[in-house]
XYZ file of C-alpha atoms in Angstrom:
575
model
C 0.013 -0.020 -0.004
C 3.092 2.282 -0.164
C 1.836 3.839 -3.378
C -0.977 5.664 -1.562
C 1.689 8.132 -0.252
C 1.575 9.788 -3.666
C -2.081 10.569 -3.049
C -1.399 11.925 0.420
C 1.479 14.121 -0.889
C -0.624 15.928 -3.469
C -0.473 19.664 -2.753
C -3.341 20.961 -0.567
C -3.934 23.686 -3.134
C -6.759 24.464 -5.535
C -6.857 22.317 -8.652
C -6.459 25.622 -10.525
C -2.740 25.204 -9.938
C -2.757 22.037 -12.001
C -4.705 23.912 -14.706
C -2.026 26.566 -14.798
C 0.642 23.897 -15.138
C -1.356 22.212 -17.921
C -1.619 25.504 -19.802
C 2.140 25.749 -19.895
C 2.645 22.111 -20.692
C 0.076 22.000 -23.487
C 1.107 25.419 -24.818
C 4.758 24.504 -25.476
C 5.429 24.738 -29.183
C 2.974 27.438 -30.146
C 4.340 29.331 -33.088
C 6.951 26.746 -33.973
C 5.130 25.121 -36.921
C 2.784 25.680 -39.731
C -0.627 23.956 -40.162
C -0.057 20.314 -41.273
C -2.231 18.140 -43.462
C -4.687 16.624 -43.630
C -7.146 18.875 -41.722
C -5.170 21.802 -40.262
C -4.393 23.713 -43.505
C -8.067 23.388 -44.582
C -9.391 25.043 -41.412
C -6.671 27.688 -41.467
C -7.582 28.445 -45.073
C -11.287 28.672 -44.062
C -10.439 31.078 -41.233
C -8.222 33.285 -43.367
C -10.891 33.540 -46.053
C -13.422 34.654 -43.419
C -11.037 37.394 -42.279
C -10.221 38.381 -45.885
C -13.733 38.388 -47.334
C -15.915 39.117 -44.330
C -18.048 36.067 -45.229
C -18.467 34.322 -41.888
C -21.810 32.606 -42.196
C -20.817 30.060 -44.846
C -17.230 28.852 -44.760
C -15.252 28.858 -48.017
C -12.174 26.923 -49.081
C -10.154 28.520 -51.850
C -13.209 30.446 -53.021
C -15.516 27.472 -52.984
C -18.199 26.780 -50.269
C -16.907 24.257 -47.810
C -19.779 21.965 -46.903
C -18.179 19.273 -44.695
C -18.460 21.093 -41.331
C -20.494 23.969 -39.723
C -18.533 27.173 -39.088
C -17.963 27.339 -35.299
C -14.420 25.941 -35.288
C -13.521 28.218 -38.238
C -14.931 31.186 -36.312
C -12.778 30.265 -33.321
C -9.638 29.924 -35.465
C -10.359 33.174 -37.297
C -10.784 34.925 -33.994
C -7.525 33.512 -32.644
C -5.576 34.427 -35.785
C -7.066 37.989 -35.608
C -6.219 38.368 -31.924
C -2.610 37.072 -32.163
C -1.936 38.613 -35.598
C -0.303 35.342 -36.665
C -1.316 32.153 -38.359
C 1.324 30.060 -36.606
C 0.367 31.422 -33.165
C -3.401 31.471 -33.712
C -4.329 28.229 -35.478
C -3.624 25.957 -32.526
C -5.206 28.215 -29.857
C -8.879 26.934 -30.154
C -7.731 23.389 -29.416
C -5.531 24.469 -26.511
C -8.265 26.542 -24.911
C -10.817 23.716 -25.512
C -8.456 21.228 -23.908
C -7.957 23.436 -20.787
C -11.712 23.921 -20.604
C -12.354 20.178 -20.751
C -9.679 19.614 -18.116
C -11.233 22.282 -15.802
C -14.745 20.713 -16.137
C -13.484 17.248 -15.314
C -11.534 18.436 -12.286
C -14.298 20.717 -10.994
C -16.891 17.956 -11.181
C -14.507 15.440 -9.628
C -13.842 17.928 -6.771
C -17.580 18.406 -6.093
C -18.248 14.617 -6.198
C -15.145 13.200 -4.580
C -12.949 15.928 -3.070
C -9.853 17.913 -3.941
C -7.320 15.169 -4.024
C -9.299 12.980 -6.285
C -9.875 16.001 -8.502
C -6.012 16.375 -8.796
C -5.709 12.747 -9.726
C -8.499 13.001 -12.248
C -6.806 16.029 -13.827
C -3.512 14.208 -13.979
C -5.160 11.100 -15.509
C -6.832 13.153 -18.220
C -3.656 15.184 -18.890
C -1.562 12.004 -19.267
C -3.968 10.401 -21.690
C -2.252 9.970 -25.067
C -5.181 11.046 -27.331
C -5.952 14.024 -25.119
C -2.352 15.239 -25.403
C -2.334 14.638 -29.157
C -5.567 16.498 -29.943
C -4.702 19.367 -27.610
C -1.724 20.002 -29.925
C -3.719 19.520 -33.170
C -5.862 22.069 -34.955
C -8.802 19.703 -35.667
C -12.430 20.210 -34.707
C -12.505 17.298 -32.303
C -10.956 19.001 -29.259
C -13.467 21.843 -29.472
C -16.456 19.538 -29.916
C -15.151 17.475 -27.008
C -15.185 20.593 -24.847
C -18.863 21.278 -25.715
C -19.756 17.611 -25.189
C -18.006 17.644 -21.809
C -19.758 20.895 -20.834
C -23.057 19.211 -21.852
C -22.252 16.192 -19.698
C -21.111 18.496 -16.862
C -24.481 20.355 -16.846
C -26.403 17.149 -17.023
C -24.411 15.527 -14.136
C -24.630 18.707 -11.980
C -28.419 18.540 -12.332
C -28.674 14.708 -11.809
C -26.036 14.163 -9.098
C -25.712 17.476 -7.281
C -29.146 19.005 -8.026
C -31.748 19.368 -9.009
C -30.288 22.427 -10.741
C -32.155 23.381 -13.840
C -29.773 26.234 -14.731
C -26.880 23.784 -15.144
C -29.065 21.369 -17.097
C -30.075 24.138 -19.528
C -26.537 25.393 -19.804
C -25.494 21.837 -20.659
C -28.162 21.690 -23.345
C -26.915 24.987 -24.738
C -23.450 23.455 -24.971
C -24.858 20.360 -26.764
C -26.415 22.710 -29.321
C -23.114 24.434 -29.895
C -21.479 20.978 -30.145
C -23.983 20.044 -32.889
C -23.054 23.227 -34.731
C -19.378 22.335 -34.318
C -19.382 18.686 -35.523
C -22.845 17.246 -35.449
C -22.353 14.946 -32.456
C -22.813 17.428 -29.654
C -25.899 15.501 -28.480
C -23.799 12.637 -27.132
C -24.397 13.544 -23.377
C -28.057 12.670 -23.934
C -26.930 9.030 -24.134
C -26.800 9.155 -20.369
C -30.498 9.719 -20.124
C -31.467 5.971 -19.746
C -29.064 5.534 -16.821
C -30.327 8.848 -15.309
C -33.965 7.757 -15.469
C -33.141 4.310 -13.982
C -31.133 5.826 -11.091
C -33.728 8.525 -10.490
C -36.384 5.806 -10.056
C -34.142 4.133 -7.528
C -33.683 7.417 -5.630
C -30.042 7.766 -6.528
C -30.306 10.788 -8.760
C -32.437 13.871 -9.037
C -35.539 13.254 -11.132
C -35.669 14.305 -14.764
C -39.143 15.859 -15.315
C -40.839 15.994 -18.641
C -40.797 19.766 -18.354
C -36.994 19.834 -17.896
C -36.526 17.413 -20.818
C -38.769 19.527 -23.092
C -36.948 22.729 -22.086
C -33.544 21.099 -22.696
C -34.465 19.788 -26.118
C -35.943 23.214 -27.000
C -32.672 24.912 -25.987
C -30.665 22.396 -28.100
C -32.843 22.889 -31.165
C -33.023 26.624 -30.664
C -29.217 26.987 -30.605
C -28.907 24.827 -33.763
C -31.629 26.947 -35.480
C -29.688 30.154 -34.824
C -27.348 29.131 -37.614
C -29.258 26.543 -39.641
C -32.313 28.673 -40.371
C -30.586 31.758 -41.707
C -28.144 29.540 -43.654
C -31.043 27.564 -45.197
C -32.899 30.779 -46.098
C -29.833 32.453 -47.694
C -28.888 29.330 -49.690
C -32.443 28.515 -50.765
C -33.137 31.963 -52.153
C -29.782 32.365 -53.758
C -29.226 31.995 -57.537
C -25.858 30.364 -56.873
C -26.205 26.558 -57.404
C -23.071 25.994 -55.317
C -24.900 27.399 -52.257
C -27.888 25.091 -52.718
C -25.377 22.162 -52.965
C -23.787 23.415 -49.795
C -27.145 23.434 -47.936
C -28.011 19.869 -49.057
C -24.543 18.545 -48.232
C -24.253 20.083 -44.786
C -27.784 19.160 -43.741
C -28.085 15.692 -45.111
C -24.889 14.063 -46.523
C -22.645 15.206 -43.692
C -25.095 14.049 -40.966
C -27.411 11.091 -41.501
C -25.814 9.751 -44.699
C -22.257 10.052 -43.282
C -23.315 7.993 -40.204
C -25.558 5.396 -41.801
C -23.851 4.910 -45.141
C -20.284 6.193 -44.780
C -18.253 6.387 -48.035
C -14.803 6.458 -46.467
C -12.952 5.418 -43.309
C -14.899 2.150 -43.372
C -13.818 -0.089 -40.503
C -15.071 -3.238 -38.877
C -17.305 -3.234 -35.799
C -14.432 -4.060 -33.451
C -12.244 -1.184 -34.652
C -12.490 0.915 -31.560
C -11.871 -1.633 -28.738
C -9.161 -3.452 -30.697
C -7.386 -0.819 -32.756
C -8.002 2.518 -31.035
C -8.512 2.173 -27.299
C -5.151 0.515 -26.639
C -3.247 3.576 -27.725
C -5.850 6.410 -27.430
C -6.655 5.585 -23.754
C -3.019 4.909 -22.782
C -1.987 4.746 -19.934
C -5.532 4.611 -18.464
C -6.338 1.535 -20.504
C -3.786 -0.447 -18.495
C -6.090 -0.202 -15.412
C -9.036 -1.952 -17.079
C -8.445 -5.328 -15.456
C -8.863 -3.689 -12.101
C -11.489 -1.120 -13.178
C -13.993 -3.580 -14.636
C -14.627 -5.599 -11.381
C -14.617 -2.360 -9.345
C -17.154 -0.765 -11.750
C -19.293 -3.906 -11.396
C -19.266 -3.665 -7.577
C -20.280 0.014 -7.747
C -23.040 -0.693 -10.250
C -24.452 -3.296 -7.833
C -24.567 -0.554 -5.255
C -26.157 1.828 -7.705
C -23.373 4.380 -7.347
C -24.737 7.045 -9.681
C -21.482 8.978 -9.626
C -19.765 6.112 -11.443
C -22.710 4.572 -13.353
C -23.835 7.656 -15.221
C -20.496 8.608 -16.897
C -19.779 4.912 -17.401
C -23.095 4.351 -19.130
C -22.465 7.375 -21.305
C -19.010 6.117 -22.170
C -20.261 2.661 -23.237
C -23.143 4.028 -25.218
C -20.828 6.529 -27.066
C -18.566 3.630 -28.096
C -21.608 1.615 -29.244
C -22.967 4.550 -31.168
C -19.801 5.149 -33.130
C -19.277 1.383 -33.611
C -22.664 1.028 -35.318
C -21.586 3.341 -38.105
C -19.539 1.779 -40.879
C -17.347 4.945 -41.069
C -14.957 5.131 -38.128
C -12.005 7.241 -37.233
C -9.838 6.988 -34.073
C -10.375 10.638 -33.268
C -14.141 10.040 -32.838
C -13.365 8.462 -29.414
C -11.840 11.624 -27.942
C -15.116 12.620 -26.121
C -14.979 9.285 -24.241
C -11.855 10.277 -22.383
C -13.478 12.820 -20.001
C -16.276 10.294 -19.265
C -13.673 7.537 -18.707
C -11.807 9.702 -16.179
C -15.036 10.691 -14.393
C -16.091 6.993 -14.152
C -12.698 5.996 -12.724
C -12.079 9.100 -10.575
C -13.099 7.633 -7.143
C -11.058 4.527 -7.897
C -7.824 6.327 -8.800
C -6.344 6.381 -5.250
C -6.853 2.605 -4.972
C -5.438 2.005 -8.434
C -2.163 3.677 -7.467
C -1.770 1.093 -4.719
C -1.813 -1.814 -7.152
C 1.755 -3.186 -7.551
C 0.771 -5.241 -10.581
C -0.551 -2.160 -12.345
C 2.809 -0.498 -11.779
C 4.621 -3.481 -13.173
C 2.393 -3.441 -16.195
C 3.223 0.237 -16.737
C 6.870 -0.646 -16.426
C 6.586 -3.361 -19.017
C 4.890 -0.985 -21.508
C 7.559 1.711 -20.869
C 10.334 -0.928 -21.408
C 8.693 -1.871 -24.682
C 8.482 1.780 -25.857
C 12.055 2.440 -24.796
C 13.436 -0.547 -26.518
C 11.541 0.116 -29.769
C 12.569 3.845 -29.921
C 16.159 3.110 -29.001
C 16.473 0.276 -31.507
C 14.797 2.248 -34.280
C 17.008 5.247 -33.632
C 20.225 3.261 -33.657
C 19.297 1.135 -36.686
C 18.203 4.219 -38.606
C 21.489 5.972 -37.831
C 23.332 2.893 -39.035
C 21.456 3.063 -42.356
C 19.013 0.149 -42.135
C 17.504 0.174 -45.669
C 13.823 -0.042 -44.653
C 14.189 2.876 -42.206
C 16.347 4.862 -44.711
C 13.593 4.530 -47.365
C 10.980 5.645 -44.760
C 12.993 8.677 -43.776
C 13.601 9.589 -47.448
C 9.915 9.344 -48.313
C 8.813 11.573 -45.442
C 11.826 13.928 -45.656
C 12.613 13.478 -41.936
C 15.696 12.070 -40.172
C 14.527 11.464 -36.582
C 17.232 9.022 -35.398
C 18.787 11.191 -32.737
C 15.355 12.170 -31.364
C 14.148 8.564 -31.306
C 17.348 7.341 -29.650
C 17.100 9.891 -26.887
C 13.415 9.051 -26.353
C 14.309 5.406 -26.002
C 17.244 6.041 -23.777
C 15.082 8.404 -21.655
C 12.486 5.739 -21.174
C 15.013 3.219 -19.998
C 16.687 5.686 -17.638
C 13.269 6.632 -16.139
C 12.508 2.981 -15.644
C 15.894 2.364 -13.935
C 15.370 5.428 -11.695
C 11.766 4.815 -10.672
C 12.022 0.991 -10.560
C 9.118 -1.203 -11.726
C 7.271 -0.670 -8.465
C 6.621 2.902 -9.663
C 6.262 1.944 -13.338
C 2.996 3.730 -13.919
C 4.430 6.993 -12.707
C 7.506 6.422 -14.864
C 5.300 5.860 -17.949
C 3.309 9.042 -17.242
C 6.601 10.921 -16.849
C 7.944 9.559 -20.140
C 4.733 10.614 -21.920
C 5.298 14.100 -20.632
C 8.899 14.019 -21.967
C 7.588 12.699 -25.293
C 5.103 15.545 -25.706
C 7.610 18.232 -24.692
C 10.110 16.871 -27.167
C 7.390 16.439 -29.814
C 6.352 20.079 -29.462
C 9.915 21.364 -29.814
C 12.376 19.055 -31.456
C 9.747 17.141 -33.314
C 8.167 20.266 -34.703
C 11.542 21.549 -35.958
C 12.295 18.215 -37.597
C 8.885 17.671 -39.209
C 7.765 21.138 -40.239
C 9.880 21.388 -43.407
C 8.467 18.005 -44.515
C 4.841 18.639 -43.607
C 4.591 22.293 -44.679
C 5.229 23.363 -48.286
C 6.316 26.815 -47.125
C 9.768 26.495 -48.742
C 8.393 24.921 -51.962
C 5.936 27.726 -52.446
C 8.640 30.297 -51.814
C 10.712 28.547 -54.532
C 7.694 28.687 -56.905
C 7.242 32.470 -56.520
C 10.985 33.038 -56.878
C 10.804 31.365 -60.364
C 7.474 32.819 -61.526
C 7.431 36.194 -59.880
C 4.829 37.332 -57.317
C 2.369 38.618 -59.911
C 2.203 35.391 -61.973
C -0.891 33.288 -61.609
C -0.727 29.630 -60.641
C -3.170 26.804 -61.347
C -3.334 23.693 -59.151
C -5.662 20.928 -60.408
C -6.694 18.450 -57.654
C -5.326 20.945 -55.128
C -4.195 20.358 -51.535
C -5.073 23.016 -49.032
C -1.598 23.339 -47.582
C -0.206 24.533 -50.877
C -2.880 27.238 -51.329
C -2.363 28.270 -47.677
C 1.315 28.762 -48.223
C 1.070 30.402 -51.665
C 2.830 33.696 -52.190
C 0.986 34.529 -55.451
C -2.604 34.400 -56.839
C -3.932 30.896 -57.408
C -6.932 29.201 -59.001
C -8.551 25.853 -58.520
C -11.318 23.947 -60.306
C -13.621 22.499 -57.678
C -12.591 20.122 -54.838
C -14.979 17.361 -55.935
C -14.686 17.960 -59.686
C -13.367 14.857 -61.571
C -9.688 15.078 -62.310
C -10.044 14.885 -66.113
C -12.493 17.843 -66.114
C -10.128 19.821 -63.858
C -7.238 19.423 -66.247
C -9.362 20.372 -69.270
C -10.473 23.577 -67.489
C -6.943 24.245 -66.403
C -5.655 23.902 -69.999
C -8.288 26.392 -71.223
C -7.321 28.858 -68.441
C -3.634 28.586 -69.266
C -4.252 29.226 -72.978
C -5.712 32.659 -72.104
C -2.350 33.973 -70.976
C 0.342 31.313 -71.467
C 3.235 33.662 -70.745
C 1.831 34.800 -67.405
C 0.281 31.583 -65.956
C 1.850 28.419 -64.588
C 0.647 25.005 -63.308
C 1.790 23.283 -60.104
C 1.238 19.584 -60.353
C 2.485 16.252 -58.863
C 4.729 14.352 -61.291
C 2.588 11.198 -60.918
C -0.036 13.041 -62.962
C 2.115 12.635 -66.086
C -0.730 10.678 -67.786
C -2.900 13.784 -67.723
C 0.018 15.846 -69.056
C 0.839 13.675 -72.092
C 0.003 16.602 -74.390
C 2.353 19.002 -72.620
C 5.913 19.813 -73.467
C 7.461 18.555 -70.254
C 10.934 19.620 -71.444
C 9.854 23.077 -70.128
C 8.865 21.665 -66.716
C 10.900 22.702 -63.606
C 11.545 19.908 -61.119
C 10.771 21.240 -57.638
C 11.828 18.064 -55.754
C 9.821 16.186 -53.177
C 7.281 17.672 -50.800
C 4.731 15.791 -48.693
C 5.909 12.502 -50.092
C 5.429 13.518 -53.749
C 7.652 14.933 -56.525
C 6.439 18.201 -58.048
C 6.617 19.962 -61.345
C 6.216 23.665 -62.049
C 5.152 24.085 -65.677
C 4.743 27.343 -67.655
C 1.543 27.942 -69.585
C 3.253 27.837 -72.970
C 4.052 24.163 -72.415
C 0.348 23.353 -72.911
C -0.028 24.775 -76.420
C -0.945 21.320 -77.793
C -3.418 20.497 -75.001
C -7.120 20.749 -75.765
C -8.891 22.817 -73.167
C -12.571 23.168 -72.309
C -13.660 26.315 -70.450
C -17.004 24.637 -69.651
C -15.594 21.448 -68.238
C -15.371 22.642 -64.636
C -15.869 25.739 -62.429
C -13.084 28.163 -61.852
C -12.421 29.366 -58.332
C -10.005 32.111 -57.394
C -8.394 31.525 -54.008
C -9.039 34.961 -52.339
C -6.438 34.513 -49.582
C -2.760 33.677 -49.879
C -0.074 34.485 -47.399
C 1.196 37.152 -49.735
C -2.177 38.957 -49.463
C -1.981 39.089 -45.689
C -0.269 41.678 -43.453
C 3.288 40.603 -42.757
C 2.464 39.927 -39.128
C -0.137 37.319 -40.014
C 2.044 35.268 -42.416
C 4.042 33.495 -39.671
């Protein structure tokens, strides 16, 4: 039982101190990198176009309506870029603030339900979770929607477990509405309703009246309507067919059809428990052999403080598992619920010697793999050399030090403190990722240097076409660019591009991957400039006069002018 001394030694201070430490820990690396594909450049481009055009209601990507997500996350990123005056500083801020908000909610509720020391342990558990650390440092929508989902769960649980408190219930419903406007799944806290009703009937939770339920649903729908109704009116009465297509896509294809009949990211039903939870919930997942029987005992006692978040957690996993389309990031909202469900059990878990030995074994595995990969890569192992060349990164020294650090931590803490050593190594990993890792990976993940090379060859006033474009290239452009519709078939895009180039062949250029040589069979590739490898692909810069023999068709595809490039922004916003 010697491990319980860690619980007794926790500082007798407000959990706000841990929140301040988390802000510094998660904020390391801000401003050290550009937005990386796949999602980050897209959202940064959306945000910059909002700031440049003043069109905030309907997001646009390179001049074209962007129908995949509602605008709240783009609003947040646009606001952060405007406030900081910098893309590099601002694009990660919404995720950072959302992560800190999620952490604060989990710790505050744990404090109210179980006391200050358990709140500290709950905060440390969430902060050490691998997926939480990853998404807090990633400019994707999921961290923000997780905050709204957690606020919705917080309001629901304050009403059910510490109430009745209708104000918190309605605030939670407001957050669910905002979550729906962020990524559609903001309603997930409502999956706790069956457990709430059951526990209320047994006298273990405050009752949920029909009036409160009706008011809550009205708040959720009202918040959603604040954006959906004006958007539907504007797009329905517009003469622009792209806006009508935007309305139908955002209301139907990206909601019900995406869930019931997904067209990508199709995975088997067991994807989450087998392929995602083992790494996303690390190191908390190591405690499941002890958590499951403890949860069962608490369920038999009808402990609502554990049963309600646990029921929500299980139903969220089931909900996402029923859809054929699955992504690991979808499980991020389960982490706050997991921590709330295990919070009162955390002091006991730290007294389990076998759990610490399990943590030590995992750390030894990580250390051995990183150290071996770093040494073998430095020695020139062909498979690793090819991998490094493909991605344009040479991480051998970084990996070697991570592996050596893991083994040194294990030797210092000994296996009887293995779980703490694993958590400490994860902290080292994230700090090195946000500094050394960013410096290594940014030139390979961001085409900043390539686009600078393009403008140095064409001149800043020359126009550039990019069929089948990638957002990171448009984001980093230093000159005006055009694209031909994100979902337009490739053949039609090239036909439209040829027609556009014919209009001013001495002033217009095309940027294209070299693997598209089949579509360029008509071009004089002797005039092409080889730009080298970027983002795993070799690139050509081709002047317009090289396409004199290519048949173009101005009616084959739409033509969109990207209204925002870094060259069009004030200098302070470019970096």
